[in-house]
């Protein structure tokens, strides 16, 4: 109902997936509530590689996306022929004129730090009425009268079991697909109802028996979200062969790429690349997109 709606939740909980579903519903609505839907990602551009098994967390005191960059991206989507060399004030005025004349929806994904939304939210308000903003964020902003926040909950036990069985069916893991609630309960007790974490655990079941996976997860019990993921990813790293590790470390620098792009940057030949992608996909470390003629590969934001 407000000028800005925020989907708030832990990493991997499904914020971007929910925002995408909302956009698809709006596109299918008759009549359409918005003349155009615009999308900008605030994902961080810095990636830190593990050192001695430890991953240093960036302080992220500066916003990953500033307002000037956001305006350039929105202007480019509104008008591919727009003059991006114009003054900052002229570009802001051009975007404001379009978004105030007709209702647009601007989706801003991955506002990950307090600095992100503290910097952007006041400026975004200048783009509303009649246009609206949909953002996804890990942090709950201070409450404002024009900001509606939806805290995305974890999956219930029943829904988590359904996801585990569905992933088992997709991956040809018959024992997981037919597992009882009692057999799946220990996974839920450790991982909870976070969809990404559940998928990562299923990926490990491709290579390890359930008892071994559960034994490994016991060391992660009671850990906070970030520590739990660090442990799960470290376990996945141990399962990778050398070419898959080489490919995985190359991918954050080249997000959402094609097979030919990865062939050029990974240092692997076509057969090694195909085998590496198969292993990464099996462990849910790479997401697949595109179509039969051109597949695209990318890492989940948390994986990066």
C-alpha positions as a printed NumPy array, in Angstrom:
array([[  0.   ,   0.   ,   0.   ],
       [  2.929,   2.369,   0.61 ],
       [  5.113,   4.146,  -1.904],
       [  7.882,   1.639,  -1.171],
       [  7.625,  -2.049,  -0.276],
       [ 10.574,  -3.919,   1.21 ],
       [ 10.962,  -7.704,   1.251],
       [ 13.221,  -8.436,   4.213],
       [ 14.928, -11.703,   5.135],
       [ 18.041, -13.761,   5.725],
       [ 20.429, -14.675,   2.891],
       [ 19.042, -17.473,   0.721],
       [ 15.505, -17.153,   2.094],
       [ 14.019, -16.349,  -1.334],
       [ 13.667, -12.542,  -1.413],
       [ 14.656, -12.2  ,  -5.059],
       [ 12.504, -15.188,  -6.022],
       [  9.476, -13.609,  -4.337],
       [ 10.139, -10.245,  -6.   ],
       [ 10.403, -11.986,  -9.372],
       [  7.072, -13.762,  -8.799],
       [  5.431, -10.444,  -7.89 ],
       [  6.753,  -8.87 , -11.092],
       [  5.466, -11.786, -13.176],
       [  2.008, -11.444, -11.618],
       [  1.986,  -7.707, -12.317],
       [  3.001,  -8.287, -15.942],
       [  0.09 , -10.71 , -16.35 ],
       [ -2.464,  -8.377, -14.731],
       [ -5.235,  -6.835, -16.844],
       [ -5.1  ,  -3.908, -17.087],
       [ -1.4  ,  -3.621, -16.188],
       [ -0.915,  -1.414, -13.114],
       [  2.402,  -0.048, -14.396],
       [  3.459,   1.194, -17.829],
       [  6.915,  -0.33 , -17.328],
       [  8.814,  -2.337, -14.727],
       [ 12.447,  -1.401, -14.159],
       [ 15.076,  -3.443, -12.306],
       [ 18.394,  -2.568, -10.682],
       [ 20.677,  -4.805,  -8.596],
       [ 22.695,  -3.406,  -5.711],
       [ 24.933,  -6.466,  -5.469],
       [ 28.451,  -5.924,  -4.173],
       [ 31.23 ,  -5.889,  -6.744],
       [ 34.005,  -7.079,  -4.416],
       [ 34.674, -10.766,  -3.947],
       [ 37.046, -12.128,  -1.307],
       [ 38.605, -15.51 ,  -1.914],
       [ 39.133, -17.919,   0.99 ],
       [ 42.524, -17.88 ,   2.696],
       [ 43.521, -20.9  ,   4.769],
       [ 39.904, -22.001,   4.849],
       [ 38.68 , -18.675,   6.246],
       [ 36.646, -16.069,   4.392],
       [ 37.053, -12.491,   5.558],
       [ 33.808, -10.532,   5.617],
       [ 33.904,  -7.078,   3.969],
       [ 32.976,  -4.226,   6.272],
       [ 30.633,  -2.758,   3.633],
       [ 30.47 ,   0.678,   5.239],
       [ 29.9  ,   2.214,   1.835],
       [ 26.773,   1.518,  -0.208],
       [ 27.214,  -0.969,  -3.039],
       [ 24.899,   1.099,  -5.243],
       [ 24.858,   4.887,  -5.219],
       [ 22.007,   7.018,  -6.491],
       [ 23.923,   8.285,  -9.523],
       [ 24.601,   4.74 , -10.735],
       [ 20.965,   3.785, -10.119],
       [ 19.775,   6.791, -12.14 ],
       [ 22.051,   5.861, -15.041],
       [ 20.688,   2.293, -15.097],
       [ 17.052,   3.418, -14.868],
       [ 17.579,   6.011, -17.597],
       [ 19.168,   3.378, -19.811],
       [ 16.122,   1.135, -19.381],
       [ 13.69 ,   3.977, -19.995],
       [ 15.49 ,   5.161, -23.11 ],
       [ 18.391,   3.195, -24.648],
       [ 19.301,   6.336, -26.604],
       [ 19.454,   8.55 , -23.507],
       [ 22.424,  10.873, -23.064],
       [ 24.325,   9.332, -20.155],
       [ 26.954,  12.089, -20.464],
       [ 24.485,  14.739, -19.358],
       [ 24.889,  16.361, -15.953],
       [ 23.783,  14.409, -12.899],
       [ 20.999,  16.919, -12.241],
       [ 19.724,  16.615, -15.814],
       [ 19.618,  12.823, -15.645],
       [ 17.775,  12.836, -12.303],
       [ 15.282,  15.354, -13.71 ],
       [ 14.7  ,  13.177, -16.805],
       [ 13.993,  10.069, -14.678],
       [ 11.764,  12.   , -12.274],
       [  9.785,  13.45 , -15.162],
       [  9.069,   9.981, -16.604],
       [  8.284,   8.272, -13.314],
       [  6.061,  11.099, -12.093],
       [  4.147,  11.337, -15.366],
       [  3.099,   7.665, -15.491],
       [  3.155,   4.822, -12.926],
       [  6.303,   2.709, -13.124],
       [  7.564,   0.019, -10.757],
       [ 11.243,   0.172,  -9.842],
       [ 12.643,  -3.042,  -8.334],
       [ 15.894,  -2.579,  -6.407],
       [ 17.357,  -5.963,  -5.483],
       [ 20.013,  -6.897,  -2.908],
       [ 20.228,  -3.902,  -0.593],
       [ 22.547,  -5.788,   1.73 ],
       [ 23.84 ,  -3.197,   4.183],
       [ 22.455,  -0.455,   6.365],
       [ 24.49 ,   1.966,   4.265],
       [ 22.655,   0.805,   1.127],
       [ 19.121,   1.631,   2.156],
       [ 20.078,   4.559,   4.408],
       [ 21.666,   6.232,   1.394],
       [ 19.182,   5.213,  -1.297],
       [ 15.791,   5.269,   0.409],
       [ 15.495,   9.068,   0.819],
       [ 16.568,   9.578,  -2.802],
       [ 14.209,   6.896,  -4.092],
       [ 11.252,   8.757,  -2.647],
       [ 11.829,  11.491,  -5.197],
       [ 10.961,   8.97 ,  -7.944],
       [  7.554,   7.961,  -6.545],
       [  3.984,   9.252,  -6.916],
       [  2.518,   7.647,  -8.932],
       [  5.457,   5.248,  -9.396],
       [  6.379,   2.789,  -6.645],
       [  9.468,   0.995,  -5.37 ],
       [  9.94 ,  -2.688,  -4.526],
       [ 13.207,  -3.524,  -2.79 ],
       [ 14.775,  -6.615,  -1.255],
       [ 17.066,  -6.294,   1.731],
       [ 18.696,  -8.294,   4.512],
       [ 18.084,  -5.534,   7.03 ],
       [ 14.838,  -4.074,   8.294],
       [ 14.883,  -0.309,   7.715],
       [ 13.524,   2.089,  10.295],
       [  9.765,   2.247,   9.984],
       [  8.357,   5.023,   7.83 ],
       [  4.752,   5.828,   7.034],
       [  5.322,   5.306,   3.305],
       [  7.362,   2.091,   3.673],
       [  5.727,  -1.316,   4.015],
       [  8.084,  -4.108,   5.095],
       [  7.294,  -7.785,   4.607],
       [  9.54 , -10.099,   6.632],
       [  9.869, -13.279,   4.568],
       [  9.672, -16.267,   6.946],
       [ 11.498, -19.565,   6.649],
       [  9.69 , -22.585,   5.252],
       [  7.645, -24.644,   7.665],
       [  8.793, -28.186,   8.34 ],
       [  6.188, -29.574,   5.938],
       [  7.204, -27.194,   3.133],
       [ 10.893, -27.879,   3.802],
       [ 10.266, -31.628,   3.473],
       [  8.398, -31.011,   0.215],
       [ 11.329, -28.973,  -1.127],
       [ 13.823, -31.678,  -0.148],
       [ 11.765, -34.35 ,  -1.908],
       [ 11.302, -32.138,  -4.978],
       [ 15.046, -31.513,  -5.202],
       [ 15.619, -35.23 ,  -4.751],
       [ 13.32 , -35.956,  -7.698],
       [ 15.073, -33.352,  -9.867],
       [ 18.483, -34.832,  -9.085],
       [ 17.494, -38.483,  -9.408],
       [ 17.976, -39.168,  -5.69 ],
       [ 15.264, -41.777,  -5.254],
       [ 16.003, -42.372,  -1.57 ],
       [ 15.53 , -38.675,  -0.818],
       [ 12.416, -38.439,  -2.961],
       [ 10.776, -41.248,  -0.982],
       [ 12.219, -40.33 ,   2.441],
       [  9.85 , -40.132,   5.393],
       [  9.323, -37.027,   7.507],
       [ 11.216, -38.72 ,  10.332],
       [ 14.232, -39.246,   8.074],
       [ 14.191, -35.623,   6.891],
       [ 13.557, -34.079,  10.305],
       [ 17.257, -34.077,  11.333],
       [ 18.116, -31.963,   8.261],
       [ 15.415, -29.463,   9.181],
       [ 16.571, -29.326,  12.792],
       [ 20.048, -28.207,  11.714],
       [ 19.387, -26.16 ,   8.568],
       [ 15.911, -24.849,   9.318],
       [ 13.568, -23.723,   6.557],
       [ 16.02 , -21.722,   4.46 ],
       [ 15.529, -22.85 ,   0.836],
       [ 19.096, -22.207,  -0.324],
       [ 20.625, -24.023,   2.651],
       [ 18.319, -26.999,   2.045],
       [ 19.319, -27.132,  -1.627],
       [ 23.   , -27.013,  -0.712],
       [ 22.529, -29.94 ,   1.638],
       [ 20.715, -31.901,  -1.08 ],
       [ 23.674, -31.235,  -3.368],
       [ 25.975, -32.938,  -0.878],
       [ 23.655, -35.953,  -0.744],
       [ 24.596, -36.559,  -4.363],
       [ 28.041, -37.578,  -3.148],
       [ 27.647, -38.545,   0.512],
       [ 25.188, -40.769,   2.422],
       [ 22.61 , -39.005,   4.57 ],
       [ 24.213, -40.224,   7.782],
       [ 27.54 , -38.641,   6.811],
       [ 25.919, -35.344,   5.799],
       [ 24.028, -35.211,   9.086],
       [ 27.195, -36.042,  10.997],
       [ 29.004, -33.189,   9.264],
       [ 26.128, -30.794,   9.986],
       [ 26.199, -31.518,  13.691],
       [ 29.233, -29.259,  13.945],
       [ 27.116, -26.415,  12.554],
       [ 24.227, -26.783,  14.983],
       [ 23.382, -23.583,  16.8  ],
       [ 25.482, -21.414,  14.52 ],
       [ 24.166, -18.119,  13.193],
       [ 23.13 , -17.889,   9.546],
       [ 26.475, -16.677,   8.192],
       [ 28.473, -19.245,  10.173],
       [ 26.137, -22.034,   9.088],
       [ 26.61 , -21.121,   5.445],
       [ 30.385, -20.876,   5.854],
       [ 30.376, -24.414,   7.215],
       [ 28.08 , -25.782,   4.488],
       [ 30.12 , -24.157,   1.707],
       [ 33.35 , -25.422,   3.221],
       [ 31.947, -28.94 ,   3.159],
       [ 31.012, -28.447,  -0.513],
       [ 34.519, -27.195,  -1.284],
       [ 35.972, -30.442,   0.04 ],
       [ 33.837, -32.403,  -2.437],
       [ 35.055, -30.495,  -5.505],
       [ 37.842, -31.739,  -7.733],
       [ 40.559, -29.341,  -8.872],
       [ 38.952, -28.269, -12.162],
       [ 35.636, -27.543, -10.446],
       [ 37.423, -25.415,  -7.844],
       [ 39.235, -23.538, -10.6  ],
       [ 35.959, -22.927, -12.421],
       [ 34.077, -21.916,  -9.244],
       [ 36.684, -19.307,  -8.318],
       [ 36.574, -17.824, -11.83 ],
       [ 32.809, -17.413, -11.931],
       [ 32.202, -14.479,  -9.527],
       [ 34.287, -12.261, -11.799],
       [ 32.094, -13.191, -14.759],
       [ 28.462, -13.515, -13.576],
       [ 25.632, -14.921, -15.703],
       [ 27.872, -16.081, -18.525],
       [ 27.604, -18.506, -21.42 ],
       [ 29.542, -21.717, -21.963],
       [ 31.817, -19.997, -24.491],
       [ 32.592, -17.179, -22.045],
       [ 33.538, -19.665, -19.344],
       [ 35.662, -21.567, -21.854],
       [ 37.634, -18.382, -22.504],
       [ 38.198, -17.337, -18.877],
       [ 38.42 , -20.59 , -16.919],
       [ 41.529, -22.1  , -18.481],
       [ 39.674, -25.411, -18.946],
       [ 39.001, -27.261, -22.182],
       [ 35.425, -27.994, -23.262],
       [ 35.292, -31.47 , -21.709],
       [ 36.762, -30.299, -18.397],
       [ 34.406, -27.323, -18.351],
       [ 31.35 , -29.495, -18.96 ],
       [ 32.374, -31.882, -16.179],
       [ 33.116, -28.989, -13.822],
       [ 29.741, -27.369, -14.487],
       [ 28.002, -30.688, -13.91 ],
       [ 29.644, -31.062, -10.499],
       [ 28.941, -27.453,  -9.472],
       [ 25.312, -27.723, -10.562],
       [ 24.912, -31.03 ,  -8.734],
       [ 26.049, -29.343,  -5.516],
       [ 23.701, -26.362,  -6.104],
       [ 26.734, -24.095,  -6.37 ],
       [ 25.775, -22.887,  -9.863],
       [ 22.342, -21.85 , -11.099],
       [ 21.305, -22.521, -14.686],
       [ 19.308, -20.154, -16.883],
       [ 18.826, -19.429, -20.587],
       [ 17.388, -21.865, -23.121],
       [ 18.422, -24.855, -25.233],
       [ 20.339, -22.691, -27.701],
       [ 22.257, -20.693, -25.091],
       [ 22.584, -21.76 , -21.465],
       [ 23.736, -19.247, -18.877],
       [ 25.463, -19.941, -15.597],
       [ 25.605, -17.815, -12.489],
       [ 26.235, -17.98 ,  -8.779],
       [ 23.633, -17.232,  -6.157],
       [ 24.421, -13.911,  -4.481],
       [ 25.261, -15.649,  -1.209],
       [ 27.552, -18.095,  -2.99 ],
       [ 29.524, -15.149,  -4.37 ]])
